[in-house]
């Protein structure tokens, strides 16, 4: 007497098993679909604000400033300076001139004798050391101070495309003087110009450079230390109580909220090690910024601490995954432990180690909270010049823009998010490319 | 003070005296004494789990890699106990090579698989000396004709049997005196197995070979001496009988041996 179903009962039983499998399959498929939908929603949200119709009202119509039919942006520097002089107060003109001269040999707003006197004084204005402004620079000043374009309303990409006529009609009615045009907030100029208080003129140049500097220091600090610690823990550490305590702590550190690392960075790198992180101890302090300890170096080290446990854990797993047979083969030939690690364990673990580093780099580049605590600058127009400069990074810039009341800042925040995403993808793609190239060479 | 280098061999190439091997509290090998003649093949046979692989690994200190393992007794090689504190296991393994159960070539080119051991052991020749060493080792391992045109291909691209012969070539490239083989043919098909056995016979001219096998025909065909291990009541392995292969298989002194070689257990 068999305990198994036979005939129709067998078929029914098998069909039942297939059905259960199909149900699970559907569940997993829906999980994937949900994840994809969320991603699409995120991208839609960002892209929706980064492009769209805008209504711009100029205080002075640029066309009226044209000289003899030559449009504004093609005028010579002299003509532009004349326009500027005609529209702004002498006081503002002097201030601009003390920042940077308009012409090498003469002054426009300032009394030449007084200017020379100022340059000879104990605290000369910045202009004394700088070359004269370029034509583009003056053109920008004219836009900013004379034309004063003012975005009065922006519409989302979806509205701009789907309800274009309604939007145009509304704009016509509400802002009869405004110029309506389709605008991409993400432009080449957005990437190459520094921060500004005017959303139309603001860019992310300083933030991109800041992010790249910080991430470079983060990786340079945490990759060697993390891999070194992983090698020690996997290959050398004896399985005793102290080492298992260390291991447990590293695992837990990976889950500590990032703001805590910010507090740690503030206490150690910014305060205690100020002499080192500000560059003063090395005689490299960046005079023009007076960042104290709130420098790129402090930020990089703080993020380095943050990703250190992640790098260690991933590297440990990669090292553990190297087959024991390989180690035995190497040792059996009379290789020392270090020769075995260097020639076999590390090369075979490298793809896994790099994967962990890539993941942690992605995390570090998007971190905001610890850098707020460490003291990232909120408004900075000077490019970071080295590890001892003041800095801002893209996520901080985005955070700051989204918290501004003017609607246009939300548009440039969206554009900055796109920049951040592209930067992240570029860095990751580079790292993945390097990893794959290396691992195919090994096999 | 390098005794492993200067001392001459006694009557035996290597001998284990009163070996007891523990994994933690568990005794895996109990009171084994085995002496191996130079340039002979000795097979270690016995049922699964009787500790013959553990015994084999004691002869080049591979058991050291298991942190909880511990050995009592002595292993004499060139008159020196290789477990003495002043002996470096790295030197022991350089002189007593090992071939493993599963072929484990390095994920490198065929050439580098053979050359690597020489490089890390301080091989002093130039490029052509190294080429010569690689060719000679591959010839001795009966692999040269099959791979001479593709030395730059990965060692992993070879078939299982070829990989195992590559591992043997790699082992003999560092000029050991003794080669330990831990079931070298158990992962291979019958034809590849036969080639390995022929190869072992060739190698006998230059090397002392200890081979663990669970294949009794292989032991009978390929070895000069046979050691039969069994597992005791306490699960510790012990040596039942040791002697010339012909006499052990035709005229076993111990009932257990007879039962085992006639296939009644194991």
XYZ file of C-alpha atoms in Angstrom:
709
model
C 0.000 0.000 0.000
C 1.671 3.189 -1.194
C 1.505 6.409 0.778
C 1.867 8.460 -2.427
C -1.038 9.820 -4.494
C -1.541 8.160 -7.863
C -3.422 9.002 -11.078
C -5.591 12.127 -10.910
C -4.660 12.746 -7.306
C -0.976 12.852 -8.333
C -1.686 15.364 -11.120
C -3.756 17.503 -8.752
C -0.997 17.395 -6.198
C 1.654 18.424 -8.735
C -0.588 21.209 -10.053
C -1.035 22.455 -6.509
C 2.714 22.664 -6.059
C 3.099 24.550 -9.352
C 0.335 26.954 -8.288
C 2.059 27.775 -5.047
C 5.250 28.445 -6.963
C 3.363 30.719 -9.354
C 1.895 32.712 -6.475
C 5.348 33.351 -5.036
C 6.627 34.274 -8.473
C 3.877 36.872 -8.824
C 4.712 38.285 -5.411
C 8.384 38.656 -6.289
C 7.495 40.227 -9.621
C 5.266 42.781 -7.900
C 8.038 43.593 -5.450
C 10.311 44.333 -8.396
C 7.608 46.414 -10.092
C 7.067 48.452 -6.928
C 10.790 49.137 -6.685
C 10.921 50.233 -10.323
C 7.849 52.451 -9.881
C 9.385 54.166 -6.880
C 12.536 54.838 -8.876
C 10.521 56.231 -11.767
C 8.530 58.440 -9.385
C 11.745 59.779 -7.932
C 13.212 60.598 -11.312
C 9.911 62.097 -12.507
C 9.795 64.331 -9.469
C 13.299 65.618 -10.026
C 13.049 66.043 -13.774
C 9.645 67.708 -13.392
C 11.197 70.585 -11.452
C 14.466 70.783 -13.325
C 12.849 71.752 -16.636
C 9.781 73.796 -17.507
C 8.267 77.061 -18.670
C 9.300 80.160 -16.791
C 8.000 83.698 -16.809
C 10.835 86.226 -16.478
C 10.342 89.954 -15.945
C 13.315 92.162 -16.654
C 13.636 95.476 -14.852
C 15.304 96.862 -17.943
C 14.685 95.259 -21.316
C 18.047 93.972 -22.625
C 16.975 94.915 -26.151
C 16.813 98.559 -25.103
C 20.420 98.388 -23.964
C 21.713 97.280 -27.333
C 24.010 99.807 -28.987
C 23.602 100.358 -32.740
C 21.819 97.038 -33.143
C 24.589 95.023 -31.481
C 22.992 92.794 -28.844
C 24.032 93.148 -25.230
C 26.195 90.084 -24.893
C 28.322 91.056 -27.902
C 29.133 94.580 -26.745
C 32.724 95.443 -25.881
C 33.841 95.699 -22.299
C 34.006 99.510 -22.507
C 30.390 99.725 -23.734
C 29.237 97.357 -21.012
C 31.031 99.368 -18.330
C 29.349 102.515 -19.656
C 25.932 100.855 -19.384
C 26.777 99.728 -15.888
C 27.959 103.218 -14.883
C 24.754 104.720 -16.219
C 22.506 102.442 -14.206
C 24.092 101.799 -10.825
C 24.990 104.108 -7.967
C 28.569 105.290 -7.515
C 28.683 103.610 -4.118
C 27.908 100.178 -5.558
C 30.308 100.886 -8.418
C 33.116 101.589 -5.956
C 32.391 98.428 -4.067
C 32.495 96.355 -7.249
C 35.684 98.081 -8.275
C 37.360 97.337 -4.951
C 36.475 93.680 -5.451
C 38.064 93.662 -8.887
C 39.095 96.478 -11.246
C 37.300 97.062 -14.540
C 40.427 98.186 -16.394
C 44.072 97.531 -15.617
C 45.225 101.107 -15.876
C 42.333 103.327 -14.847
C 39.504 103.403 -12.387
C 35.895 104.154 -13.274
C 34.151 104.873 -10.022
C 37.034 105.294 -7.604
C 39.351 108.255 -7.309
C 42.709 106.955 -8.649
C 44.775 108.608 -5.959
C 42.542 107.260 -3.211
C 42.674 103.776 -4.751
C 46.470 103.775 -4.793
C 46.437 104.949 -1.196
C 44.096 102.089 -0.301
C 46.371 99.565 -1.999
C 49.309 100.819 0.034
C 47.382 100.576 3.305
C 47.596 97.719 5.802
C 44.486 95.969 4.493
C 44.363 96.514 0.743
C 41.107 95.567 -1.081
C 41.075 92.368 -3.171
C 41.269 94.338 -6.434
C 44.880 95.383 -5.839
C 46.145 91.846 -6.336
C 43.742 90.723 -9.077
C 43.774 91.292 -12.843
C 40.958 93.362 -14.369
C 37.488 91.933 -14.995
C 36.835 90.184 -18.298
C 34.096 91.092 -20.790
C 32.013 88.090 -19.657
C 32.385 89.134 -16.076
C 31.164 92.640 -16.803
C 28.321 91.240 -18.907
C 27.280 89.154 -15.933
C 27.334 92.230 -13.717
C 25.151 94.098 -16.202
C 22.648 91.228 -16.176
C 22.704 91.022 -12.422
C 22.626 94.736 -11.577
C 20.963 96.417 -14.562
C 18.706 93.961 -16.366
C 17.831 92.249 -13.104
C 15.885 89.361 -14.569
C 13.325 88.213 -12.069
C 11.621 84.856 -12.386
C 8.035 85.579 -11.434
C 6.628 82.134 -11.965
C 7.777 78.674 -13.000
C 5.758 75.721 -14.188
C 6.615 72.072 -13.909
C 7.693 70.032 -16.906
C 4.432 68.088 -16.894
C 2.332 71.286 -16.949
C 4.610 72.861 -19.512
C 4.226 69.989 -21.926
C 0.701 68.748 -21.321
C -1.115 72.031 -20.634
C 1.086 74.387 -22.580
C -1.692 76.603 -23.975
C -3.409 76.997 -20.611
C -0.122 77.939 -18.990
C 0.656 80.460 -21.713
C -2.798 82.026 -21.428
C -2.485 82.311 -17.680
C 0.968 83.830 -17.952
C -0.240 86.339 -20.535
C -2.951 87.431 -18.186
C -0.974 87.572 -14.958
C 2.393 88.790 -16.165
C 1.828 90.813 -19.327
C 5.394 92.187 -19.280
C 7.072 88.859 -18.669
C 8.956 86.897 -21.232
C 7.782 83.276 -21.275
C 10.286 80.685 -22.352
C 11.015 77.040 -21.875
C 13.926 76.776 -19.524
C 16.244 74.016 -18.499
C 17.587 74.815 -15.059
C 20.374 72.355 -15.710
C 22.687 74.193 -18.106
C 26.424 74.128 -18.707
C 26.587 77.460 -16.912
C 24.855 75.913 -13.896
C 27.744 73.487 -13.567
C 30.513 75.999 -14.149
C 29.336 78.987 -12.112
C 29.717 79.265 -8.340
C 26.975 79.781 -5.810
C 24.944 83.003 -5.925
C 22.072 84.475 -3.975
C 20.157 84.879 -7.245
C 18.707 81.520 -8.243
C 18.945 82.345 -11.969
C 22.661 82.950 -11.642
C 23.554 80.307 -9.075
C 25.612 77.261 -9.985
C 27.079 74.175 -8.356
C 30.726 74.531 -9.327
C 31.977 74.926 -5.748
C 29.762 72.104 -4.527
C 30.956 69.679 -7.229
C 34.583 70.481 -6.499
C 33.894 70.202 -2.774
C 32.240 66.812 -3.206
C 35.127 65.509 -5.321
C 37.721 66.719 -2.833
C 35.875 65.277 0.143
C 35.268 61.911 -1.504
C 38.907 61.679 -2.584
C 40.068 62.191 0.987
C 37.423 59.820 2.308
C 38.562 57.000 0.038
C 42.252 57.737 0.509
C 41.769 57.517 4.265
C 39.358 54.626 4.677
C 40.303 52.241 1.849
C 43.834 51.366 2.986
C 42.896 51.314 6.665
C 39.740 49.293 6.024
C 41.433 46.703 3.832
C 44.362 46.492 6.236
C 42.074 45.874 9.189
C 40.129 43.279 7.214
C 43.310 41.409 6.315
C 44.422 41.422 9.924
C 41.069 40.260 11.265
C 40.637 37.526 8.657
C 44.159 36.246 8.270
C 46.086 36.948 11.448
C 43.756 37.516 14.389
C 43.388 34.508 16.678
C 39.797 33.606 17.492
C 39.855 34.878 21.064
C 37.580 37.011 23.173
C 39.183 40.367 22.423
C 39.114 39.833 18.691
C 35.515 38.702 18.690
C 34.672 41.805 20.723
C 36.410 43.937 18.098
C 34.526 42.119 15.367
C 31.172 42.642 17.054
C 31.914 46.316 17.511
C 32.821 46.790 13.866
C 29.594 45.109 12.822
C 27.616 47.389 15.105
C 29.471 50.518 14.023
C 28.208 49.941 10.494
C 24.725 50.594 11.816
C 25.415 53.735 13.839
C 23.416 56.748 12.537
C 25.582 59.034 10.462
C 24.856 62.111 12.592
C 26.762 60.456 15.431
C 29.813 60.332 13.182
C 29.243 64.028 12.577
C 29.428 64.705 16.324
C 32.577 62.599 16.506
C 34.122 64.463 13.587
C 33.230 67.802 15.171
C 34.745 66.824 18.499
C 37.912 65.212 17.170
C 38.802 66.566 13.763
C 37.355 70.083 14.031
C 38.082 70.839 17.687
C 40.863 68.654 19.065
C 42.863 68.324 15.875
C 42.162 71.834 14.639
C 45.838 72.603 14.229
C 46.199 69.691 11.840
C 42.898 69.858 9.979
C 43.139 73.611 9.431
C 46.620 73.159 8.038
C 48.108 75.544 10.600
C 50.430 72.912 12.016
C 51.838 72.266 8.561
C 52.006 75.965 7.712
C 49.491 75.430 4.924
C 46.552 77.308 6.345
C 44.388 78.837 3.675
C 44.424 82.517 4.755
C 41.631 83.707 2.532
C 39.041 81.428 4.080
C 39.861 81.075 7.790
C 38.028 77.795 8.014
C 39.496 76.846 11.393
C 39.018 73.079 11.573
C 35.961 73.093 9.339
C 37.871 72.046 6.288
C 37.629 69.522 3.476
C 40.104 67.412 5.431
C 37.844 67.218 8.496
C 34.852 66.358 6.323
C 36.765 63.699 4.407
C 38.074 62.082 7.583
C 34.608 62.125 9.167
C 33.046 60.407 6.162
C 36.039 58.086 6.144
C 35.185 56.993 9.694
C 31.581 56.571 8.623
C 32.347 54.149 5.789
C 35.286 52.413 7.460
C 33.154 49.646 9.037
C 31.367 49.032 5.734
C 34.663 48.682 3.899
C 36.065 46.377 6.584
C 33.032 44.101 6.601
C 32.861 43.837 2.812
C 36.590 43.227 2.532
C 36.403 40.551 5.224
C 33.640 38.784 3.355
C 35.587 38.963 0.113
C 38.704 37.558 1.793
C 36.694 34.800 3.452
C 35.272 33.817 0.066
C 38.709 33.006 -1.338
C 38.732 29.196 -1.486
C 40.821 27.423 1.120
C 42.213 25.144 -1.587
C 44.045 28.119 -3.066
C 45.649 28.988 0.257
C 46.663 25.354 0.766
C 48.129 25.135 -2.722
C 50.226 28.196 -2.058
C 51.381 27.182 1.429
C 52.037 23.640 0.214
C 54.600 25.024 -2.246
C 56.553 26.608 0.569
C 55.057 30.090 0.330
C 54.966 32.144 3.502
C 51.707 33.416 4.883
C 52.339 36.899 3.521
C 53.249 35.576 0.053
C 50.010 33.634 0.085
C 48.000 36.695 1.079
C 49.704 39.029 -1.368
C 49.796 36.750 -4.409
C 46.582 34.784 -4.018
C 44.186 35.966 -1.337
C 44.190 39.671 -2.169
C 44.044 39.392 -5.974
C 41.141 36.969 -5.700
C 39.350 39.046 -3.086
C 39.938 42.326 -4.903
C 36.711 42.421 -6.957
C 34.696 41.902 -3.764
C 36.753 44.438 -1.844
C 36.233 46.990 -4.598
C 32.504 46.307 -4.697
C 32.341 47.197 -1.010
C 34.394 50.321 -1.602
C 32.092 51.389 -4.447
C 29.002 50.912 -2.310
C 30.467 52.864 0.564
C 31.657 55.610 -1.750
C 28.090 56.005 -3.022
C 26.935 56.304 0.539
C 29.574 58.877 1.448
C 28.890 61.095 -1.536
C 25.238 61.433 -0.567
C 25.785 62.051 3.132
C 24.495 65.356 4.456
C 23.879 65.175 8.198
C 27.450 64.573 9.447
C 28.756 67.353 7.217
C 26.220 69.802 8.576
C 27.555 69.015 12.035
C 31.194 69.155 10.968
C 30.477 72.612 9.576
C 30.118 72.643 5.835
C 29.770 76.203 4.605
C 26.260 77.177 3.609
C 27.256 79.894 1.221
C 30.582 79.812 -0.521
C 31.594 81.236 -3.870
C 35.310 80.462 -3.814
C 36.541 77.192 -5.280
C 38.125 74.913 -2.686
C 41.845 75.026 -3.292
C 42.988 72.046 -1.240
C 42.314 69.913 1.828
C 42.467 72.946 4.105
C 39.764 75.003 2.389
C 36.260 75.760 3.504
C 33.871 73.678 1.516
C 30.374 72.783 0.636
C 29.178 69.590 -1.037
C 26.306 68.833 -3.373
C 23.877 67.322 -0.833
C 24.394 70.299 1.496
C 23.800 72.680 -1.379
C 20.628 70.823 -2.335
C 19.386 70.750 1.228
C 20.011 74.441 1.585
C 18.265 75.365 -1.645
C 15.209 73.290 -0.899
C 14.780 75.143 2.378
C 14.695 78.572 0.695
C 11.304 80.277 0.364
C 11.649 81.315 -3.305
C 10.217 78.721 -5.669
C 13.101 79.021 -8.138
C 15.498 77.550 -5.603
C 13.501 74.387 -5.779
C 14.118 74.285 -9.505
C 17.850 74.641 -9.140
C 17.802 72.118 -6.285
C 16.252 69.642 -8.729
C 18.945 70.476 -11.256
C 21.595 69.963 -8.569
C 20.064 66.578 -7.719
C 20.488 65.580 -11.352
C 24.102 66.707 -11.194
C 24.621 64.663 -8.029
C 23.065 61.588 -9.634
C 25.213 61.933 -12.732
C 28.337 62.440 -10.607
C 27.489 59.369 -8.562
C 26.826 57.239 -11.630
C 30.052 58.423 -13.247
C 32.150 57.570 -10.206
C 30.453 54.199 -9.828
C 30.788 53.362 -13.502
C 34.484 54.190 -13.374
C 34.992 52.017 -10.310
C 32.999 49.127 -11.787
C 34.933 49.389 -15.043
C 38.251 49.262 -13.185
C 37.064 46.333 -11.095
C 35.915 44.309 -14.089
C 39.057 45.022 -16.023
C 41.131 43.881 -13.093
C 39.176 40.713 -12.408
C 39.214 39.533 -16.043
C 42.961 39.967 -16.070
C 43.177 37.668 -13.046
C 41.117 34.780 -14.369
C 72.043 25.142 11.896
C 70.003 24.201 8.890
C 69.671 20.532 9.717
C 67.032 19.906 7.070
C 69.564 20.863 4.467
C 72.837 19.322 5.642
C 71.966 16.081 7.354
C 72.016 12.980 5.249
C 69.099 10.653 5.217
C 69.110 7.550 7.316
C 67.554 4.403 6.022
C 64.209 6.136 5.622
C 63.259 9.277 3.737
C 60.821 10.282 6.425
C 59.447 8.591 9.495
C 56.698 9.289 11.963
C 57.158 8.020 15.488
C 54.258 7.552 17.933
C 52.108 10.155 16.260
C 48.993 11.315 18.068
C 46.995 14.073 16.390
C 44.192 15.935 18.112
C 41.549 18.322 16.868
C 40.648 20.080 20.092
C 39.731 17.265 22.448
C 39.134 14.758 19.696
C 41.968 12.365 18.967
C 42.065 11.753 15.204
C 45.224 9.617 15.060
C 46.390 7.227 17.733
C 49.974 6.013 18.163
C 50.943 5.766 14.531
C 54.500 4.837 13.691
C 55.338 4.727 9.987
C 58.671 4.734 8.184
C 58.900 5.465 4.474
C 61.709 4.220 2.245
C 63.233 6.672 -0.212
C 62.146 6.524 -3.861
C 59.300 4.180 -3.125
C 55.578 4.658 -3.323
C 53.661 4.052 -0.131
C 49.874 3.936 -0.224
C 47.787 4.829 2.815
C 44.442 3.041 2.606
C 41.495 2.602 4.909
C 37.785 3.351 5.302
C 36.418 6.898 5.221
C 37.149 8.967 8.314
C 39.960 6.735 9.561
C 42.412 9.662 9.576
C 44.662 8.668 6.693
C 44.545 12.185 5.213
C 45.251 13.659 8.642
C 48.227 11.347 8.982
C 49.487 12.346 5.538
C 49.220 16.055 6.324
C 51.281 15.565 9.459
C 54.309 14.907 7.253
C 54.543 18.449 5.885
C 52.840 20.299 8.734
C 49.701 21.129 6.744
C 47.711 20.359 9.881
C 49.252 23.508 11.363
C 46.713 25.441 9.285
C 43.902 24.103 11.445
C 44.190 26.281 14.552
C 42.792 23.676 16.963
C 45.011 20.810 15.809
C 47.833 19.508 17.975
C 50.430 16.803 17.421
C 52.321 14.557 19.793
C 55.255 12.418 18.750
C 57.862 13.254 16.163
C 58.328 13.264 12.422
C 61.934 12.710 11.456
C 63.133 14.095 8.153
C 66.869 13.971 7.534
C 67.308 13.048 11.165
C 65.543 16.192 12.362
C 62.109 16.397 13.962
C 60.194 18.768 11.723
C 58.024 19.756 14.699
C 60.992 21.096 16.651
C 60.530 24.783 17.549
C 63.536 25.824 15.482
C 62.122 24.334 12.288
C 60.200 26.657 9.990
C 57.143 24.960 8.452
C 57.741 27.001 5.306
C 61.012 25.140 4.752
C 59.367 21.818 5.529
C 56.730 22.410 2.847
C 59.336 23.531 0.360
C 61.069 20.150 0.770
C 57.960 18.029 1.195
C 55.458 18.985 -1.488
C 51.783 18.190 -1.633
C 49.173 17.395 -4.276
C 45.584 17.775 -3.186
C 42.426 15.788 -3.743
C 40.697 18.368 -5.898
C 42.867 19.904 -8.625
C 43.571 23.449 -7.440
C 45.638 25.318 -10.008
C 46.131 29.026 -9.391
C 43.942 31.356 -11.468
C 47.046 32.257 -13.454
C 48.588 31.134 -16.737
C 49.899 27.591 -17.068
C 53.426 28.982 -17.181
C 52.945 31.058 -14.023
C 51.374 28.128 -12.202
C 54.643 26.259 -12.536
C 56.973 29.242 -12.241
C 55.333 30.833 -9.197
C 56.599 28.333 -6.639
C 60.122 28.733 -7.972
C 59.875 32.535 -7.899
C 58.697 32.796 -4.322
C 61.308 30.291 -3.181
C 64.070 32.508 -4.512
C 64.843 30.789 -7.839
C 68.062 32.405 -8.981
C 68.124 31.674 -12.709
C 67.345 34.056 -15.555
C 64.361 33.951 -17.910
C 65.677 31.064 -19.992
C 66.526 29.061 -16.850
C 62.948 29.604 -15.746
C 61.636 28.562 -19.176
C 63.759 25.434 -18.871
C 62.453 24.688 -15.389
C 58.853 25.104 -16.523
C 59.384 22.836 -19.525
C 61.227 20.201 -17.495
C 58.543 20.197 -14.793
C 55.734 19.950 -17.306
C 57.562 17.134 -19.117
C 58.043 15.244 -15.861
C 54.344 15.678 -15.192
C 53.588 14.292 -18.690
C 51.748 17.486 -19.616
C 54.243 19.289 -21.845
C 52.991 17.997 -25.180
C 49.440 19.003 -24.397
C 50.161 22.531 -23.221
C 53.391 23.638 -24.896
C 51.484 25.822 -27.385
C 49.264 27.487 -24.820
C 51.456 28.251 -21.845
C 49.850 31.684 -21.515
C 46.342 30.343 -21.159
C 44.764 30.093 -17.742
C 45.471 26.937 -15.779
C 41.741 26.735 -15.155
C 41.067 26.231 -18.885
C 42.498 22.697 -18.713
C 40.491 19.528 -18.083
C 40.378 18.027 -14.589
C 43.073 15.444 -15.268
C 45.306 18.022 -16.940
C 44.774 20.384 -14.019
C 45.896 17.695 -11.601
C 49.014 17.012 -13.672
C 49.635 20.769 -13.709
C 49.458 20.702 -9.909
C 52.004 17.889 -9.889
C 54.256 19.874 -12.252
C 53.903 22.864 -9.965
C 54.918 20.726 -6.989
C 57.985 19.174 -8.590
C 59.151 22.560 -9.936
C 60.324 23.528 -6.451
C 62.413 20.309 -6.292
C 61.002 18.686 -3.204
C 62.337 15.409 -1.913
C 59.032 13.902 -0.915
C 55.614 14.336 -2.528
C 52.458 13.817 -0.511
C 49.369 13.005 -2.549
C 45.943 13.171 -0.981
C 43.643 11.061 -3.158
C 45.006 12.762 -6.270
C 42.785 10.840 -8.700
C 39.527 10.650 -6.800
C 37.977 13.584 -8.681
C 39.018 12.248 -12.088
C 37.569 9.874 -14.663
C 39.157 6.391 -15.137
C 41.330 7.384 -18.082
C 42.713 10.466 -16.355
C 43.217 8.333 -13.246
C 45.283 5.874 -15.235
C 47.491 8.640 -16.576
C 48.093 9.945 -13.054
C 49.029 6.444 -11.900
C 51.500 6.060 -14.757
C 52.909 9.444 -13.903
C 53.380 8.448 -10.265
C 55.360 5.421 -11.386
C 57.609 7.724 -13.419
C 58.089 10.105 -10.511
C 59.226 7.270 -8.268
C 62.665 7.434 -9.863
C 63.288 10.827 -8.304
C 60.891 11.244 -5.427
C 59.602 9.488 -2.366
C 55.846 9.378 -2.712
C 53.161 8.989 -0.068
C 49.717 8.583 -1.514
C 46.361 8.399 0.210
C 43.778 6.495 -1.769
C 40.393 4.941 -1.161
C 40.786 2.902 -4.310
C 42.253 -0.454 -3.388
C 43.047 -1.513 -6.932
C 45.002 1.678 -7.251
C 46.967 0.896 -4.109
C 47.607 -2.636 -5.290
C 48.622 -1.544 -8.800
C 50.625 1.531 -8.059
C 52.390 1.217 -4.713
C 55.420 -0.551 -3.283
C 54.277 -0.378 0.315
C 50.835 -0.148 1.813
C 49.686 1.084 5.203
C 46.189 0.096 6.241
C 44.406 2.379 8.687
C 41.204 1.699 10.559
C 39.015 3.632 12.936
C 38.860 2.441 16.537
C 35.906 2.371 18.925
C 36.832 5.895 20.044
C 36.743 7.036 16.366
C 40.507 7.590 16.478
C 42.417 6.272 13.476
C 45.174 3.765 14.050
C 47.561 1.785 11.913
C 46.443 -1.816 11.477
C 49.069 -3.179 9.179
C 52.016 -1.920 7.183
C 54.128 -3.854 4.747
C 55.073 -4.484 1.158
C 52.037 -4.107 -1.052
C 52.318 -7.563 -2.605
C 52.441 -9.398 0.694
C 49.813 -7.209 2.327
C 47.321 -7.847 -0.448
C 48.112 -11.522 -0.953
C 48.820 -12.534 2.576
C 47.405 -10.094 5.107
C 48.487 -10.712 8.679
C 45.446 -9.079 10.247
C 41.818 -10.207 9.945
C 40.628 -6.612 9.538
C 43.009 -6.086 6.658
C 41.764 -9.171 4.965
C 38.144 -8.175 5.411
C 38.864 -4.718 4.059
C 40.825 -5.752 0.979
C 38.301 -8.395 0.098
C 35.585 -5.743 0.245
C 33.681 -6.977 3.258
C 33.715 -3.569 4.924
C 34.792 0.036 4.377
